[in-house]
Amino acid sequence: MPSSSDSVKVAVRVRPFNQREKNAGSKCVLSMNGSTTVITNPENNDKKTFSFDHSYWSHDSSREDENGVFVPDSSNSNYADQRRVFSDLGQGVLDNAWQGYNAALFAYGQTGAGKSYSMIGYGPNKGIVPITCEELFKAIEDNQDKTKQLQVSFSMLEIYNEQVRDLLVKTKPQAGGLKIRQNPQTGFYVEGLKQVPVRDYNEIEKLMEQGTVNRTTASTNMNATSSRSHMVITIRFAQVFKNADGQSNTRSSDINLVDLAGSERADSTGATGDRLKEGSAINQSLSTLGNVISALADLAMGKKKVLVPYRDSVLTKLLQSALGGNSRTIMIAALSPADINYDETLSTLRYADRAKKIQNKAVVNESPTDRLIRELKEENAKLLEALKKQGGVGRSDDLRHLLEENEKKMQSMTMTWEQRLEEARISDNHARIENTGSEVTLEPLNNAKIYVNGHRIHKKIRLENLSRLKFGSSCLFLHVGLPSERKQSDNIDRYDYDYFMMELADHREVSVDLHSQGVYESNDNLNHMRVFQEYMDLIPQISEANAISEELKKGIKFEPEIKSQASHDAKVTTSNKEVIIRVSNPNTKKVWIWSKIKFLHRKDLMDEMYVKWLDSENVHLPRDKDPFWDPVEDIFLGSCHVLLQSLSYCVDTDEHFTLHNYHGKEEAVMQVQIYPSTPSGDYIGDESIVEPKELVGKRFDFVLKLPQCMGVRWTMEDNSRGIYCKSQFRDQAVVKTKTVWGKSYAELGFKHQFTVKKIDMEFIRYLQSHNLVLELWGTQVNDEVHKGHRNGATNGEEEADSLKDECESLKKENFKLKQTVHKQKEAVSLQKTKKVSQTKETPPKNGNLKAALEKQEKSLDEVSHSLSSCVGALKESVANTLKKAKS
């Protein structure tokens, strides 16, 4: 395999007929000539031709030698045996590993097509994997270079039903399987996977036998021992080079050998029950692999803006480096020759044809840090030598500056990412601690995050005996006081890590939510303890996310919270809780709620962004790719539970209920009215009943009214926000109030009638055991949309807000007009009164009064016309506002 090429190499191999195909009288539909493979449709003899790097004919023309190994039956035979396949494929994998490249070889094909035979082999017919391992250790044994140390480790896993299982561990696999994590530099990896150092091939052979026995197999029509899982063997090969000064440089390679589960059709395999479910999971992961291969092929063909769906399955996550990444990769596609498998074989050939278009970007895995440090040390030696020659004259200051810069670079390179992050976050002077002999004081400096006994401190304090100190995100200390302060009863051992975390949680009001101080003997409390542990595990990661946000000037703040499902439960019996992350921007006052999984995913992207930032790379991303950005969303504020029992006695409810958030804090107060009604929605009055069963068989109507919501903390904090309330009665549709913006005292004006056409005892029991849950939700204005609106963009919500302002203006103008009309009417009335009076006393002079009245009436008509126009405009604006709001 030429080292200059990074395209995925693809080989296909056809096996002999198996017994099932022989019994069916199958005909061979495949033929091969060099690297070309031809498949013939048995129904119409239509031929399709494919070209690959290698086409292996292993269908016939073979014999079994005295050792049980299948070899060509003559010198003219085109039979490809196991050794030839290794020479073409496996040897290339080894060569790349010695050069320091990652290498991968994976087998794909229909169930029973011969993948495991090519990869693992059977009996004396060893496959690519064991031969590769054997040849690797032969080369290691032949190594005579004393300056080069060779290290090999071995791991073996399977992916079964989208769960990862370590095949080298004999104990029962943990529930849910091993976790997949992502490293910004190396990509996805399996957390906790056993890596076994090995000294020779015999140790690997034993490990492979153990793993193969543990692998999940089952019988199907296609294969009596069908592999029901994907298997991944990783051989980690490291070459450590040492020079005469004892300095080292490491070149490493990961060899991934993958035996995929068989692609299959349910009707062909005869799978049912668990086998059918397994097959569905297998096909789904292989389908995702196909989507990844297609996307990578599109990229290789020059197509732009292609999303490669690595994250859609566990399999494709682990194969990311092998496909389109840092690896020299080979794919071997196993083919069935039988006409009865024509469709599956054609599908495999098409799959392989797409894979050969993929272009990888393989690089030598020599440690860049080791190499750069070595080069900097060599440069420093030259600088020191130059300084000696300068003798403190001329350019010595420049040379010293270069020397200091190189030392800083070396120090930076030897630090881990976490250390670099911690250094970037914590200042040189974190705190000042003074011991006067009679007392010890602690003073935080530079706004450093220091906690004492669970409380963050901002000024100088006196430390008591056994004070618990927390610096930054992970540095914990116990202060043992002066001898005069210590007591015989002091129990230092109780202040372990869990004690510190529990104390911090107490002051964050988390232990109250989870009852973490209680006894964990019940299932509920065990569940609470699990959630509490998740919360504690997230705290360091959240601290890091906040530090990254601060360093990158994102202005985003992360806080862990506990979500209680009881807030949404009509029976208030559930005790399920989960960890959520409250994300906020103090500048814009926007709030988001992320799940734990979403936060961890975003945290991986933040880490990657931060590493690039440290390396002075551009980290200005479009907002849809920025891990700190999200569109605004509605936020759950709080809820209240209204007992429905009174309805079963036809008794109404009219009370003010407090809405509490997940932590039990008051968010608002809502007036709630629930009363039995007539079918037309009218209140039926005081018609309570003695026994609820009297209602059985009858129609039942009741009305829910939510007149107002008061003291809304959400809108008090920011008047650009809005609120609405929603609820659901039984299995009926969710009802929702209008959204009221910017008011802490919100007139909801909500009324809804619920109807049950015929009551049964189940409905009566529901009323007597359930509550009506009223949920208060907060809405937020999208600043980006507002910005676009100011730039001329149109948006219904913004236009509605504008029309609301216009309506308010019109209302004010109409009020003034009404006042003017009222004054005009009073003036007209006064003039008429004067006219009557003058008529009685003296005759009118030359019609002056008549002219004055006509002028006044004309003025009044003009005002009335203006008023009508304004009212019309107001109605039209309100109608448009309502239409826009609804849309």
CSV table of C-alpha atoms in Angstrom, one decimal, residues 483-671:
chain,number,residue,atom,x,y,z
A,483,PRO,CA,-2.9,24.1,69.1
A,484,SER,CA,-5.0,26.2,71.5
A,485,GLU,CA,-8.0,25.8,69.2
A,486,ARG,CA,-7.9,22.1,68.8
A,487,LYS,CA,-10.1,19.7,70.7
A,488,GLN,CA,-9.8,16.1,71.8
A,489,SER,CA,-13.1,15.4,70.0
A,490,ASP,CA,-11.9,16.7,66.6
A,491,ASN,CA,-12.4,14.0,64.0
A,492,ILE,CA,-10.4,15.0,61.0
A,493,ASP,CA,-11.2,11.8,59.1
A,494,ARG,CA,-14.8,12.7,58.6
A,495,TYR,CA,-13.8,15.6,56.3
A,496,ASP,CA,-13.3,13.7,53.1
A,497,TYR,CA,-14.2,14.7,49.6
A,498,ASP,CA,-17.8,13.7,49.9
A,499,TYR,CA,-18.2,15.9,53.0
A,500,PHE,CA,-16.9,18.9,51.1
A,501,MET,CA,-19.2,18.3,48.2
A,502,MET,CA,-22.2,17.7,50.5
A,503,GLU,CA,-21.5,21.0,52.3
A,504,LEU,CA,-21.3,22.9,49.0
A,505,ALA,CA,-24.5,21.3,47.9
A,506,ASP,CA,-26.3,22.3,51.1
A,507,HIS,CA,-25.5,25.9,50.5
A,508,ARG,CA,-26.7,25.6,46.9
A,509,GLU,CA,-30.0,24.1,48.3
A,510,VAL,CA,-29.5,20.9,46.4
A,511,SER,CA,-29.4,18.5,49.4
A,512,VAL,CA,-32.8,19.8,50.4
A,513,ASP,CA,-34.2,18.9,47.0
A,514,LEU,CA,-32.6,15.4,47.2
A,515,HIS,CA,-32.9,14.7,50.9
A,516,SER,CA,-29.2,13.9,50.8
A,517,GLN,CA,-28.9,14.0,54.5
A,518,GLY,CA,-31.3,11.1,55.0
A,519,VAL,CA,-31.0,7.4,55.0
A,520,TYR,CA,-30.6,5.8,51.6
A,521,GLU,CA,-32.5,2.6,52.1
A,522,SER,CA,-35.5,3.1,49.7
A,523,ASN,CA,-35.5,3.1,46.0
A,524,ASP,CA,-36.5,6.8,45.9
A,525,ASN,CA,-33.6,7.8,48.1
A,526,LEU,CA,-31.2,5.6,46.1
A,527,ASN,CA,-32.4,7.5,43.0
A,528,HIS,CA,-31.9,10.8,44.8
A,529,MET,CA,-28.4,9.7,45.7
A,530,ARG,CA,-27.6,8.9,42.1
A,531,VAL,CA,-28.9,12.3,40.9
A,532,PHE,CA,-26.9,14.0,43.7
A,533,GLN,CA,-23.8,12.2,42.6
A,534,GLU,CA,-24.4,13.3,39.0
A,535,TYR,CA,-24.8,16.9,40.3
A,536,MET,CA,-21.5,16.7,42.2
A,537,ASP,CA,-19.7,15.2,39.2
A,538,LEU,CA,-20.9,18.1,37.0
A,539,ILE,CA,-19.7,20.9,39.3
A,540,PRO,CA,-16.1,20.8,38.1
A,541,GLN,CA,-17.1,20.6,34.5
A,542,ILE,CA,-19.5,23.5,35.0
A,543,SER,CA,-16.7,25.5,36.6
A,544,GLU,CA,-14.5,24.8,33.6
A,545,ALA,CA,-17.2,25.8,31.2
A,546,ASN,CA,-17.7,29.1,33.1
A,547,ALA,CA,-13.9,29.7,33.0
A,548,ILE,CA,-13.8,29.1,29.3
A,549,SER,CA,-16.8,31.4,28.8
A,550,GLU,CA,-15.0,34.1,30.8
A,551,GLU,CA,-11.7,33.6,28.9
A,552,LEU,CA,-13.4,33.7,25.5
A,553,LYS,CA,-15.6,36.6,26.6
A,554,LYS,CA,-18.8,34.8,25.7
A,555,GLY,CA,-20.7,36.2,28.7
A,556,ILE,CA,-22.5,33.0,29.3
A,557,LYS,CA,-23.0,31.6,32.8
A,558,PHE,CA,-23.7,27.9,33.7
A,559,GLU,CA,-25.4,26.7,36.9
A,560,PRO,CA,-26.5,23.1,37.8
A,561,GLU,CA,-30.1,22.6,39.0
A,562,ILE,CA,-32.3,19.7,40.0
A,563,LYS,CA,-35.5,19.2,38.1
A,564,SER,CA,-38.3,17.5,40.0
A,565,GLN,CA,-41.0,15.7,37.9
A,566,ALA,CA,-43.4,16.2,40.8
A,567,SER,CA,-43.9,19.8,39.5
A,568,HIS,CA,-45.6,18.3,36.5
A,569,ASP,CA,-47.3,15.3,38.0
A,570,ALA,CA,-51.1,15.4,38.5
A,571,LYS,CA,-50.9,13.0,41.5
A,572,VAL,CA,-47.8,14.6,43.0
A,573,THR,CA,-46.5,11.1,43.8
A,574,THR,CA,-43.5,10.8,41.5
A,575,SER,CA,-40.1,11.4,43.1
A,576,ASN,CA,-38.1,11.3,39.9
A,577,LYS,CA,-35.5,14.0,39.6
A,578,GLU,CA,-32.8,14.8,37.1
A,579,VAL,CA,-29.9,17.2,36.7
A,580,ILE,CA,-30.4,20.2,34.4
A,581,ILE,CA,-28.2,23.1,33.6
A,582,ARG,CA,-29.4,26.7,33.7
A,583,VAL,CA,-27.6,28.7,31.1
A,584,SER,CA,-27.9,32.5,31.3
A,585,ASN,CA,-26.5,35.6,29.7
A,586,PRO,CA,-26.4,38.4,32.4
A,587,ASN,CA,-26.0,41.1,29.8
A,588,THR,CA,-29.0,40.2,27.7
A,589,LYS,CA,-30.9,38.6,30.5
A,590,LYS,CA,-31.7,35.6,28.3
A,591,VAL,CA,-32.1,32.1,29.9
A,592,TRP,CA,-31.9,28.6,28.6
A,593,ILE,CA,-32.3,25.2,30.1
A,594,TRP,CA,-30.0,22.4,28.9
A,595,SER,CA,-30.1,18.7,29.7
A,596,LYS,CA,-27.1,17.0,31.2
A,597,ILE,CA,-26.4,15.2,27.9
A,598,LYS,CA,-26.6,18.4,25.9
A,599,PHE,CA,-24.3,20.2,28.3
A,600,LEU,CA,-21.6,17.4,28.2
A,601,HIS,CA,-21.8,17.5,24.4
A,602,ARG,CA,-21.4,21.2,24.3
A,603,LYS,CA,-18.6,21.0,26.9
A,604,ASP,CA,-16.6,18.8,24.5
A,605,LEU,CA,-17.0,21.4,21.8
A,606,MET,CA,-16.1,24.2,24.3
A,607,ASP,CA,-12.9,22.3,25.2
A,608,GLU,CA,-12.0,22.0,21.6
A,609,MET,CA,-12.6,25.7,21.0
A,610,TYR,CA,-10.5,26.6,24.0
A,611,VAL,CA,-7.6,24.5,22.9
A,612,LYS,CA,-7.7,26.2,19.5
A,613,TRP,CA,-7.8,29.6,21.3
A,614,LEU,CA,-4.8,28.7,23.3
A,615,ASP,CA,-3.0,27.8,20.1
A,616,SER,CA,-3.9,31.2,18.7
A,617,GLU,CA,-6.3,29.8,16.2
A,618,ASN,CA,-9.4,31.6,15.0
A,619,VAL,CA,-12.4,30.6,17.2
A,620,HIS,CA,-14.9,33.0,15.7
A,621,LEU,CA,-17.6,30.6,14.5
A,622,PRO,CA,-21.0,31.1,12.9
A,623,ARG,CA,-23.6,31.1,15.7
A,624,ASP,CA,-25.1,27.8,14.6
A,625,LYS,CA,-21.7,26.1,15.2
A,626,ASP,CA,-20.9,28.1,18.4
A,627,PRO,CA,-21.3,25.8,21.5
A,628,PHE,CA,-22.3,28.8,23.6
A,629,TRP,CA,-25.1,29.9,21.3
A,630,ASP,CA,-28.7,28.7,21.3
A,631,PRO,CA,-32.0,30.3,20.0
A,632,VAL,CA,-34.2,31.7,22.8
A,633,GLU,CA,-36.8,29.3,24.2
A,634,ASP,CA,-39.7,29.3,26.6
A,635,ILE,CA,-38.7,28.6,30.2
A,636,PHE,CA,-40.7,26.7,32.8
A,637,LEU,CA,-41.1,29.1,35.8
A,638,GLY,CA,-43.3,27.2,38.2
A,639,SER,CA,-46.5,25.3,38.8
A,640,CYS,CA,-49.3,24.9,41.3
A,641,HIS,CA,-51.7,21.9,41.9
A,642,VAL,CA,-55.4,22.5,42.3
A,643,LEU,CA,-57.3,19.6,43.9
A,644,LEU,CA,-60.2,18.3,41.7
A,645,GLN,CA,-61.9,16.5,44.5
A,646,SER,CA,-64.4,19.3,45.1
A,647,LEU,CA,-65.6,18.9,41.5
A,648,SER,CA,-66.8,15.4,42.3
A,649,TYR,CA,-69.2,17.0,44.8
A,650,CYS,CA,-70.1,19.8,42.3
A,651,VAL,CA,-68.4,22.4,44.6
A,652,ASP,CA,-66.6,25.3,43.0
A,653,THR,CA,-63.1,26.6,43.7
A,654,ASP,CA,-62.1,30.2,43.8
A,655,GLU,CA,-58.7,30.8,45.4
A,656,HIS,CA,-55.3,32.3,44.9
A,657,PHE,CA,-52.5,29.7,44.4
A,658,THR,CA,-48.8,30.2,44.7
A,659,LEU,CA,-46.7,28.9,41.8
A,660,HIS,CA,-43.4,27.4,43.0
A,661,ASN,CA,-40.3,26.6,40.9
A,662,TYR,CA,-38.3,23.4,41.1
A,663,HIS,CA,-36.6,24.6,44.4
A,664,GLY,CA,-39.9,25.5,46.1
A,665,LYS,CA,-39.4,29.3,45.7
A,666,GLU,CA,-42.4,31.5,44.9
A,667,GLU,CA,-42.5,32.6,41.3
A,668,ALA,CA,-46.0,34.2,41.2
A,669,VAL,CA,-49.6,34.1,42.6
A,670,MET,CA,-52.5,33.1,40.3
A,671,GLN,CA,-56.2,33.4,40.8
